Structures are given as C-alpha cells and as structure tokens.
PDB file of C-alpha atoms in Angstrom:
ATOM      1  CA  MET D 151     -12.813 -62.351-229.908  1.00 50.00           C
ATOM      2  CA  SER D 152     -11.376 -65.073-227.657  1.00 54.00           C
ATOM      3  CA  SER D 153      -8.141 -66.483-228.861  1.00 59.00           C
ATOM      4  CA  ASN D 154      -9.112 -69.898-226.959  1.00 59.00           C
ATOM      5  CA  PRO D 155     -12.473 -71.199-228.887  1.00 55.00           C
ATOM      6  CA  ALA D 156     -12.176 -74.525-226.665  1.00 52.00           C
ATOM      7  CA  ALA D 157     -12.127 -72.315-223.432  1.00 55.00           C
ATOM      8  CA  ASP D 158     -15.260 -70.059-225.070  1.00 57.00           C
ATOM      9  CA  ALA D 159     -17.344 -73.536-225.389  1.00 54.00           C
ATOM     10  CA  VAL D 160     -16.498 -74.862-221.900  1.00 58.00           C
ATOM     11  CA  GLN D 161     -17.870 -71.626-220.535  1.00 64.00           C
ATOM     12  CA  GLY D 162     -21.005 -71.588-222.343  1.00 70.00           C
ATOM     13  CA  ILE D 163     -21.814 -75.252-220.703  1.00 83.00           C
ATOM     14  CA  THR D 164     -24.228 -74.853-217.918  1.00 87.00           C
ATOM     15  CA  GLU D 165     -24.506 -77.361-214.796  1.00 84.00           C
ATOM     16  CA  THR D 166     -27.868 -78.050-216.184  1.00 88.00           C
ATOM     17  CA  ASP D 167     -26.185 -79.400-219.416  1.00 85.00           C
ATOM     18  CA  ILE D 168     -23.714 -81.233-217.589  1.00 81.00           C
ATOM     19  CA  ALA D 169     -26.561 -82.977-215.464  1.00 81.00           C
ATOM     20  CA  ASN D 170     -28.695 -83.685-218.591  1.00 87.00           C
ATOM     21  CA  TYR D 171     -25.549 -85.147-220.555  1.00 85.00           C
ATOM     22  CA  LEU D 172     -24.729 -87.559-217.464  1.00 80.00           C
ATOM     23  CA  ALA D 173     -28.632 -88.651-217.487  1.00 82.00           C
ATOM     24  CA  ALA D 174     -28.581 -89.314-221.181  1.00 86.00           C
ATOM     25  CA  THR D 175     -25.181 -91.042-220.917  1.00 85.00           C
ATOM     26  CA  PRO D 176     -25.371 -93.827-218.400  1.00 77.00           C
ATOM     27  CA  GLY D 177     -22.299 -95.515-219.700  1.00 77.00           C
ATOM     28  CA  PHE D 178     -20.165 -92.214-218.890  1.00 77.00           C
ATOM     29  CA  PHE D 179     -18.808 -93.417-215.541  1.00 69.00           C
ATOM     30  CA  GLU D 180     -18.167 -96.784-216.285  1.00 72.00           C
ATOM     31  CA  ARG D 181     -15.649 -95.670-219.229  1.00 79.00           C
ATOM     32  CA  HIS D 182     -14.425 -93.208-216.940  1.00 73.00           C
ATOM     33  CA  SER D 183     -14.305 -95.156-213.269  1.00 68.00           C
ATOM     34  CA  ALA D 184     -10.873 -93.461-212.187  1.00 69.00           C
ATOM     35  CA  LEU D 185     -12.928 -90.043-212.329  1.00 69.00           C
ATOM     36  CA  LEU D 186     -15.932 -91.485-210.305  1.00 63.00           C
ATOM     37  CA  ALA D 187     -13.608 -92.313-207.669  1.00 63.00           C
ATOM     38  CA  SER D 188     -11.763 -89.209-207.419  1.00 66.00           C
ATOM     39  CA  VAL D 189     -14.927 -87.084-206.951  1.00 65.00           C
ATOM     40  CA  GLN D 190     -15.096 -85.402-203.480  1.00 63.00           C
ATOM     41  CA  LEU D 191     -18.182 -83.980-201.745  1.00 61.00           C
ATOM     42  CA  GLN D 192     -18.971 -82.192-198.742  1.00 64.00           C
ATOM     43  CA  HIS D 193     -20.392 -84.424-196.097  1.00 60.00           C
ATOM     44  CA  PRO D 194     -23.920 -83.368-195.149  1.00 60.00           C
ATOM     45  CA  HIS D 195     -23.157 -83.595-191.347  1.00 58.00           C
ATOM     46  CA  GLY D 196     -19.828 -82.120-191.465  1.00 60.00           C
ATOM     47  CA  ALA D 197     -17.073 -80.196-193.193  1.00 60.00           C
ATOM     48  CA  ARG D 198     -15.135 -82.986-194.355  1.00 63.00           C
ATOM     49  CA  ALA D 199     -14.989 -84.246-198.002  1.00 61.00           C
ATOM     50  CA  VAL D 200     -16.454 -87.641-198.738  1.00 59.00           C
ATOM     51  CA  SER D 201     -16.135 -89.799-202.096  1.00 63.00           C
ATOM     52  CA  LEU D 202     -19.227 -89.933-204.415  1.00 62.00           C
ATOM     53  CA  GLN D 203     -19.640 -93.405-203.675  1.00 65.00           C
ATOM     54  CA  GLU D 204     -19.548 -92.609-199.595  1.00 72.00           C
ATOM     55  CA  ARG D 205     -22.222 -89.668-200.228  1.00 66.00           C
ATOM     56  CA  GLN D 206     -24.342 -92.354-202.187  1.00 72.00           C
ATOM     57  CA  ALA D 207     -23.992 -94.983-199.336  1.00 77.00           C
ATOM     58  CA  GLU D 208     -24.828 -92.202-197.198  1.00 75.00           C
ATOM     59  CA  MET D 209     -28.076 -91.117-198.825  1.00 76.00           C
ATOM     60  CA  LEU D 210     -29.116 -94.979-199.058  1.00 84.00           C
ATOM     61  CA  ARG D 211     -28.692 -95.268-195.280  1.00 85.00           C
ATOM     62  CA  ASP D 212     -30.825 -92.323-194.500  1.00 83.00           C
ATOM     63  CA  LYS D 213     -33.243 -93.726-197.179  1.00 86.00           C
ATOM     64  CA  ILE D 214     -33.310 -97.128-195.341  1.00 88.00           C
ATOM     65  CA  LYS D 215     -33.831 -95.062-192.051  1.00 87.00           C
ATOM     66  CA  GLY D 216     -36.554 -93.298-193.182  1.00 86.00           C
ATOM     67  CA  LEU D 217     -38.218 -96.357-194.524  1.00 86.00           C
ATOM     68  CA  GLU D 218     -37.742 -97.916-191.209  1.00 87.00           C
ATOM     69  CA  LEU D 219     -39.359 -95.190-189.428  1.00 86.00           C
ATOM     70  CA  ARG D 220     -42.449 -95.163-191.586  1.00 87.00           C
ATOM     71  CA  ILE D 221     -42.577 -99.028-190.823  1.00 88.00           C
ATOM     72  CA  ILE D 222     -42.356 -98.771-187.390  1.00 86.00           C
ATOM     73  CA  GLU D 223     -45.153 -96.222-187.408  1.00 85.00           C
ATOM     74  CA  MET D 224     -47.375 -98.295-189.612  1.00 86.00           C
ATOM     75  CA  ILE D 225     -46.904-101.170-187.205  1.00 86.00           C
ATOM     76  CA  ARG D 226     -47.815 -98.766-184.183  1.00 82.00           C
ATOM     77  CA  ASN D 227     -50.930 -97.496-185.854  1.00 78.00           C
ATOM     78  CA  GLY D 228     -52.159-101.034-186.798  1.00 81.00           C
ATOM     79  CA  GLN D 229     -51.471-102.011-182.975  1.00 82.00           C
ATOM     80  CA  ASP D 230     -53.523 -98.796-182.036  1.00 81.00           C
ATOM     81  CA  ASN D 231     -56.298 -99.747-184.278  1.00 82.00           C
ATOM     82  CA  VAL D 232     -56.416-103.432-183.164  1.00 87.00           C
ATOM     83  CA  ALA D 233     -56.827-101.903-179.355  1.00 88.00           C
ATOM     84  CA  ILE D 234     -59.251 -99.626-180.099  1.00 88.00           C
ATOM     85  CA  ALA D 235     -61.437-102.342-181.957  1.00 89.00           C
ATOM     86  CA  ASP D 236     -61.031-104.547-179.086  1.00 93.00           C
ATOM     87  CA  ARG D 237     -62.335-101.837-176.722  1.00 93.00           C
ATOM     88  CA  LEU D 238     -65.321-100.910-179.192  1.00 93.00           C
ATOM     89  CA  HIS D 239     -65.854-104.909-179.204  1.00 95.00           C
ATOM     90  CA  ARG D 240     -65.962-104.926-175.199  1.00 95.00           C
ATOM     91  CA  TRP D 241     -68.425-101.842-175.043  1.00 95.00           C
ATOM     92  CA  THR D 242     -70.674-102.919-177.512  1.00 95.00           C
ATOM     93  CA  LEU D 243     -71.158-106.460-175.653  1.00 96.00           C
ATOM     94  CA  ALA D 244     -71.796-104.122-172.323  1.00 95.00           C
ATOM     95  CA  VAL D 245     -74.551-102.391-174.280  1.00 95.00           C
ATOM     96  CA  MET D 246     -76.029-105.346-175.801  1.00 94.00           C
ATOM     97  CA  ARG D 247     -76.288-106.957-172.189  1.00 94.00           C
ATOM     98  CA  ALA D 248     -78.191-104.190-170.926  1.00 93.00           C
ATOM     99  CA  VAL D 249     -80.795-103.693-173.233  1.00 89.00           C
ATOM    100  CA  GLY D 250     -82.820-106.253-171.422  1.00 88.00           C
ATOM    101  CA  THR D 251     -82.933-103.776-168.815  1.00 90.00           C
ATOM    102  CA  PRO D 252     -84.065-100.391-170.486  1.00 89.00           C
ATOM    103  CA  THR D 253     -83.890 -98.460-167.037  1.00 89.00           C
ATOM    104  CA  GLU D 254     -80.323 -99.401-166.473  1.00 93.00           C
ATOM    105  CA  LEU D 255     -79.286 -99.181-170.101  1.00 96.00           C
ATOM    106  CA  PRO D 256     -78.449 -95.418-170.615  1.00 95.00           C
ATOM    107  CA  HIS D 257     -76.067 -95.709-167.140  1.00 95.00           C
ATOM    108  CA  VAL D 258     -74.325 -98.616-168.296  1.00 96.00           C
ATOM    109  CA  LEU D 259     -73.891 -97.016-172.031  1.00 96.00           C
ATOM    110  CA  LEU D 260     -72.474 -93.830-170.377  1.00 96.00           C
ATOM    111  CA  ALA D 261     -70.342 -96.213-167.807  1.00 95.00           C
ATOM    112  CA  GLU D 262     -68.371 -98.352-169.776  1.00 96.00           C
ATOM    113  CA  LEU D 263     -67.899 -95.752-172.399  1.00 95.00           C
ATOM    114  CA  ARG D 264     -65.971 -93.743-169.942  1.00 94.00           C
ATOM    115  CA  HIS D 265     -64.140 -97.027-168.403  1.00 94.00           C
ATOM    116  CA  HIS D 266     -63.222 -98.565-171.895  1.00 94.00           C
ATOM    117  CA  PHE D 267     -62.065 -95.386-173.640  1.00 93.00           C
ATOM    118  CA  LEU D 268     -60.635 -93.241-170.743  1.00 92.00           C
ATOM    119  CA  ILE D 269     -63.253 -90.562-171.190  1.00 93.00           C
ATOM    120  CA  PRO D 270     -63.344 -88.119-168.412  1.00 92.00           C
ATOM    121  CA  GLN D 271     -66.731 -86.998-169.182  1.00 94.00           C
ATOM    122  CA  ALA D 272     -70.123 -88.182-170.773  1.00 95.00           C
ATOM    123  CA  GLY D 273     -73.531 -87.397-170.993  1.00 95.00           C
ATOM    124  CA  LEU D 274     -76.964 -88.373-172.476  1.00 95.00           C
ATOM    125  CA  ARG D 275     -80.030 -86.750-173.290  1.00 96.00           C
ATOM    126  CA  LEU D 276     -82.855 -88.456-175.423  1.00 96.00           C
ATOM    127  CA  TRP D 277     -86.374 -86.676-176.245  1.00 95.00           C
ATOM    128  CA  GLY D 278     -89.573 -88.221-177.234  1.00 93.00           C
ATOM    129  CA  VAL D 279     -89.138 -91.252-174.468  1.00 94.00           C
ATOM    130  CA  ALA D 280     -91.747 -93.666-173.445  1.00 94.00           C
ATOM    131  CA  PRO D 281     -93.782 -92.380-170.486  1.00 93.00           C
ATOM    132  CA  GLU D 282     -92.475 -94.779-168.211  1.00 93.00           C
ATOM    133  CA  HIS D 283     -88.942 -93.476-168.610  1.00 93.00           C
ATOM    134  CA  GLY D 284     -89.992 -89.882-168.209  1.00 91.00           C
ATOM    135  CA  SER D 285     -88.598 -88.924-164.807  1.00 93.00           C
ATOM    136  CA  SER D 286     -85.028 -90.294-165.875  1.00 94.00           C
ATOM    137  CA  GLU D 287     -82.079 -87.947-166.020  1.00 93.00           C
ATOM    138  CA  PHE D 288     -81.433 -88.864-169.719  1.00 95.00           C
ATOM    139  CA  ALA D 289     -85.094 -88.142-170.309  1.00 95.00           C
ATOM    140  CA  ALA D 290     -84.859 -84.292-168.967  1.00 94.00           C
ATOM    141  CA  SER D 291     -86.400 -81.624-171.064  1.00 93.00           C
ATOM    142  CA  VAL D 292     -83.740 -79.997-173.567  1.00 94.00           C
ATOM    143  CA  SER D 293     -84.483 -76.761-175.604  1.00 95.00           C
ATOM    144  CA  ALA D 294     -85.377 -76.568-179.279  1.00 96.00           C
ATOM    145  CA  ASP D 295     -81.841 -74.844-180.258  1.00 95.00           C
ATOM    146  CA  VAL D 296     -80.250 -78.679-178.953  1.00 95.00           C
ATOM    147  CA  LYS D 297     -82.908 -80.482-180.977  1.00 95.00           C
ATOM    148  CA  SER D 298     -82.033 -78.103-184.055  1.00 95.00           C
ATOM    149  CA  PHE D 299     -78.404 -78.388-183.546  1.00 95.00           C
ATOM    150  CA  ALA D 300     -78.490 -82.118-183.626  1.00 95.00           C
ATOM    151  CA  SER D 301     -80.700 -82.249-186.718  1.00 94.00           C
ATOM    152  CA  SER D 302     -78.254 -79.875-188.429  1.00 95.00           C
ATOM    153  CA  LEU D 303     -75.230 -82.626-187.833  1.00 94.00           C
ATOM    154  CA  SER D 304     -74.331 -84.854-190.674  1.00 91.00           C
ATOM    155  CA  GLN D 305     -71.404 -86.149-188.589  1.00 94.00           C
ATOM    156  CA  PRO D 306     -70.199 -85.664-184.839  1.00 96.00           C
ATOM    157  CA  TYR D 307     -69.181 -82.103-183.864  1.00 96.00           C
ATOM    158  CA  CYS D 308     -65.644 -82.248-182.245  1.00 96.00           C
ATOM    159  CA  GLY D 309     -63.885 -78.763-181.024  1.00 95.00           C
ATOM    160  CA  VAL D 310     -64.042 -76.560-178.194  1.00 94.00           C
ATOM    161  CA  ASN D 311     -66.893 -75.926-175.996  1.00 93.00           C
ATOM    162  CA  SER D 312     -67.942 -72.612-176.797  1.00 90.00           C
ATOM    163  CA  GLY D 313     -70.881 -72.596-174.294  1.00 90.00           C
ATOM    164  CA  PHE D 314     -72.778 -75.430-175.288  1.00 93.00           C
ATOM    165  CA  GLU D 315     -76.014 -76.499-173.772  1.00 93.00           C
ATOM    166  CA  ALA D 316     -75.073 -80.108-173.697  1.00 94.00           C
ATOM    167  CA  ALA D 317     -71.775 -79.157-171.808  1.00 93.00           C
ATOM    168  CA  ARG D 318     -73.867 -78.610-168.719  1.00 91.00           C
ATOM    169  CA  TRP D 319     -74.895 -82.310-168.560  1.00 92.00           C
ATOM    170  CA  LEU D 320     -71.282 -83.295-167.820  1.00 90.00           C
ATOM    171  CA  GLY D 321     -70.700 -81.451-164.585  1.00 69.00           C
ATOM    172  CA  LEU D 322     -67.120 -81.968-163.514  1.00 56.00           C
ATOM    173  CA  SER D 323     -64.857 -84.787-164.287  1.00 56.00           C
ATOM    174  CA  GLU D 324     -63.073 -86.821-161.669  1.00 57.00           C
ATOM    175  CA  SER D 325     -60.152 -84.622-161.500  1.00 56.00           C
ATOM    176  CA  GLY D 326     -62.611 -81.471-160.883  1.00 59.00           C
ATOM    177  CA  GLY D 327     -61.976 -79.794-164.249  1.00 74.00           C
ATOM    178  CA  THR D 328     -64.771 -78.547-166.591  1.00 87.00           C
ATOM    179  CA  ALA D 329     -65.046 -79.964-170.404  1.00 92.00           C
ATOM    180  CA  THR D 330     -62.840 -77.497-172.650  1.00 93.00           C
ATOM    181  CA  SER D 331     -63.276 -79.581-175.626  1.00 95.00           C
ATOM    182  CA  LEU D 332     -66.252 -81.568-176.656  1.00 96.00           C
ATOM    183  CA  ALA D 333     -67.519 -84.542-179.197  1.00 96.00           C
ATOM    184  CA  LEU D 334     -71.169 -84.375-179.827  1.00 97.00           C
ATOM    185  CA  ILE D 335     -72.757 -87.354-181.150  1.00 97.00           C
ATOM    186  CA  PRO D 336     -76.274 -87.157-182.984  1.00 97.00           C
ATOM    187  CA  LEU D 337     -78.498 -90.298-182.080  1.00 96.00           C
ATOM    188  CA  SER D 338     -80.801 -91.318-184.784  1.00 94.00           C
ATOM    189  CA  GLN D 339     -81.966 -94.750-186.460  1.00 88.00           C
ATOM    190  CA  ALA D 340     -84.252 -95.037-189.397  1.00 83.00           C
ATOM    191  CA  GLY D 341     -87.025 -96.616-187.571  1.00 74.00           C
ATOM    192  CA  ALA D 342     -87.178 -93.829-185.091  1.00 72.00           C
ATOM    193  CA  HIS D 343     -88.533 -90.366-185.198  1.00 74.00           C
ATOM    194  CA  ASP D 344     -88.687 -90.757-189.060  1.00 80.00           C
ATOM    195  CA  GLY D 345     -84.764 -90.796-189.091  1.00 81.00           C
ATOM    196  CA  LYS D 346     -84.440 -87.955-187.606  1.00 90.00           C
ATOM    197  CA  PRO D 347     -82.047 -87.315-184.251  1.00 95.00           C
ATOM    198  CA  PHE D 348     -84.125 -89.006-181.080  1.00 95.00           C
ATOM    199  CA  GLY D 349     -80.890 -87.586-178.798  1.00 96.00           C
ATOM    200  CA  LEU D 350     -77.515 -86.306-178.260  1.00 97.00           C
ATOM    201  CA  LEU D 351     -74.580 -88.041-176.885  1.00 97.00           C
ATOM    202  CA  VAL D 352     -71.547 -85.666-175.656  1.00 96.00           C
ATOM    203  CA  LEU D 353     -68.182 -86.588-174.474  1.00 96.00           C
ATOM    204  CA  GLY D 354     -66.357 -83.893-172.834  1.00 95.00           C
ATOM    205  CA  SER D 355     -62.700 -83.529-171.489  1.00 94.00           C
ATOM    206  CA  PRO D 356     -60.625 -80.608-169.662  1.00 93.00           C
ATOM    207  CA  ASP D 357     -57.795 -81.344-172.285  1.00 93.00           C
ATOM    208  CA  PRO D 358     -58.233 -78.561-175.137  1.00 93.00           C
ATOM    209  CA  THR D 359     -56.750 -80.931-177.325  1.00 94.00           C
ATOM    210  CA  ARG D 360     -59.073 -84.321-176.749  1.00 94.00           C
ATOM    211  CA  TYR D 361     -61.358 -83.338-179.210  1.00 95.00           C
ATOM    212  CA  THR D 362     -60.585 -81.059-182.202  1.00 95.00           C
ATOM    213  CA  ALA D 363     -62.183 -80.233-185.634  1.00 92.00           C
ATOM    214  CA  GLU D 364     -58.981 -81.982-187.640  1.00 92.00           C
ATOM    215  CA  MET D 365     -59.689 -85.244-185.711  1.00 91.00           C
ATOM    216  CA  GLY D 366     -61.563 -88.137-187.830  1.00 89.00           C
ATOM    217  CA  THR D 367     -64.888 -89.407-186.914  1.00 92.00           C
ATOM    218  CA  ASP D 368     -64.885 -92.924-187.866  1.00 91.00           C
ATOM    219  CA  PHE D 369     -64.905 -94.185-184.263  1.00 92.00           C
ATOM    220  CA  LEU D 370     -67.371 -91.648-183.008  1.00 95.00           C
ATOM    221  CA  ASN D 371     -69.888 -92.557-186.036  1.00 95.00           C
ATOM    222  CA  ARG D 372     -69.730 -96.366-184.953  1.00 94.00           C
ATOM    223  CA  VAL D 373     -70.252 -95.064-181.172  1.00 96.00           C
ATOM    224  CA  GLY D 374     -73.475 -92.937-182.424  1.00 96.00           C
ATOM    225  CA  GLU D 375     -74.705 -95.788-184.478  1.00 95.00           C
ATOM    226  CA  ILE D 376     -74.373 -98.396-181.610  1.00 96.00           C
ATOM    227  CA  ALA D 377     -75.746 -96.287-178.799  1.00 96.00           C
ATOM    228  CA  SER D 378     -78.783 -95.348-181.006  1.00 95.00           C
ATOM    229  CA  ALA D 379     -79.491 -98.788-182.060  1.00 93.00           C
ATOM    230  CA  GLY D 380     -79.462 -99.764-178.207  1.00 94.00           C
ATOM    231  CA  LEU D 381     -81.367 -96.714-176.850  1.00 95.00           C
ATOM    232  CA  ALA D 382     -84.153 -96.524-179.681  1.00 93.00           C
ATOM    233  CA  GLY D 383     -86.227 -99.129-177.493  1.00 92.00           C
ATOM    234  CA  LEU D 384     -86.627 -96.364-175.063  1.00 94.00           C
ATOM    235  CA  LEU D 385     -88.520 -93.946-177.159  1.00 92.00           C
ATOM    236  CA  ALA D 386     -92.585 -94.051-177.330  1.00 88.00           C
ATOM    237  CA  THR D 387     -93.966 -95.960-179.703  1.00 81.00           C
ATOM    238  CA  ALA D 388     -96.239 -94.380-182.399  1.00 60.00           C
TER     239      ALA D 388
END
C-alpha cells in the first residue's frame, strides 16, 4: 500500500476527468487567473511555446480566416450564377427571335449556344419533323437505339464519350479535337409526341472534365426545356 494517499488519488485522475471538471466549473479560471496566464502551449506552426491566451487568439484568427474564405467563395459563386443567368437569358432571347423563321431556328439555337456558353461542339437531331423540313440536317435519320436512349433519360446524361452515335453529329471542334466528354439532353414537350422525346441535343468538348457524371444538371434541364419549346414547332402535326 502507498504511503501517500494524495499521490495515489492524483494518479487515478485522467485527462478526461480534468476536462470534465473544467467544463463543469466555468468559474475555475476566474478564481485562478494567475494559473491561466502561466499555462504554456506549443505553437501550432513552430516549436516555441505560447500562452493559452495567445493560442486562443491564434485559433480565433484561423477561424476568422476560414470564414472569410467561405464568404469569398459564396460571393464568387453568386457572381458566377448571375453571369450564367445572364447568358441563359441572352440565348433564350435569340431562340425566341428565331422561332419566326423555322428553317433557321436549329442553326441559331446551336450557334448562339456555342457562343454564349463557350461550348466547343453542339449538334442536334429531331425525329417526326414536318415534311417541309425533311431534307434538313437536323432531320437526318437516327437509329432506334438513339430514340430508345433518349426515352430512357430522366435527366441529361453527362460523362465520357463511350462511342455514342450522337457524338458523330458533332464533327471536330474549332481546335480540331474530337469530343471526349458529352452532355446529351433529351427534347420533349407535353403537347408533342405524347410527351415522349422528339429529339436529342448533344454538347461535346475535347476536355474530358467538361462534362462529368458528378456535375449538376439544373442548367442543362433549363436549356432542354427552352430548346424543346422552340423546336416543337418544327414537328409534323397529327
């Protein structure tokens, strides 16, 4: 048996016991302010020791810096969203102006889309178009697989070009590269083809990271809805 019961009691106290005691006794350091001033901690960015107050100040500065970075990121995201909304608005206006000239609408839609959003490649195919548009490039025949694929999409496909037939509608980008990543957007409208897709809009890029499976599709859904509304007028009437 130890001859020093007090020492035995101290040895039985764990760091958790001390932490719990300090948390449950908020007035401890008020009564022992000299102890608070004398506590020394290792600096997180060096070997020197600093006071507890200095360490707390350092932690507070780090927290403030982190909040500042988050605010800057939020502002940047907000500015990016405003810019995207503005480009989408200008593209929508261009599509609306071209609706009155059906033969030019698909070309304007694709050209303005490439221009406003810096999209290297864009292509389009529609099926079930009116006879007077049957010789147009956008009305060229597509396989049953393309139509079935478009019908299977509940949202735009984004990802690698794994040999999609739609990628052949694109040709080469201005830089001469072929599309390695794609966004495939089904075109449909409630009043056309019983709500089933009547076309497919394809966006491509030589950059394999431009369109990925992890990216959001809200913007692409908007593009699909606007394109569908404009292009539905090219379809044959029942």
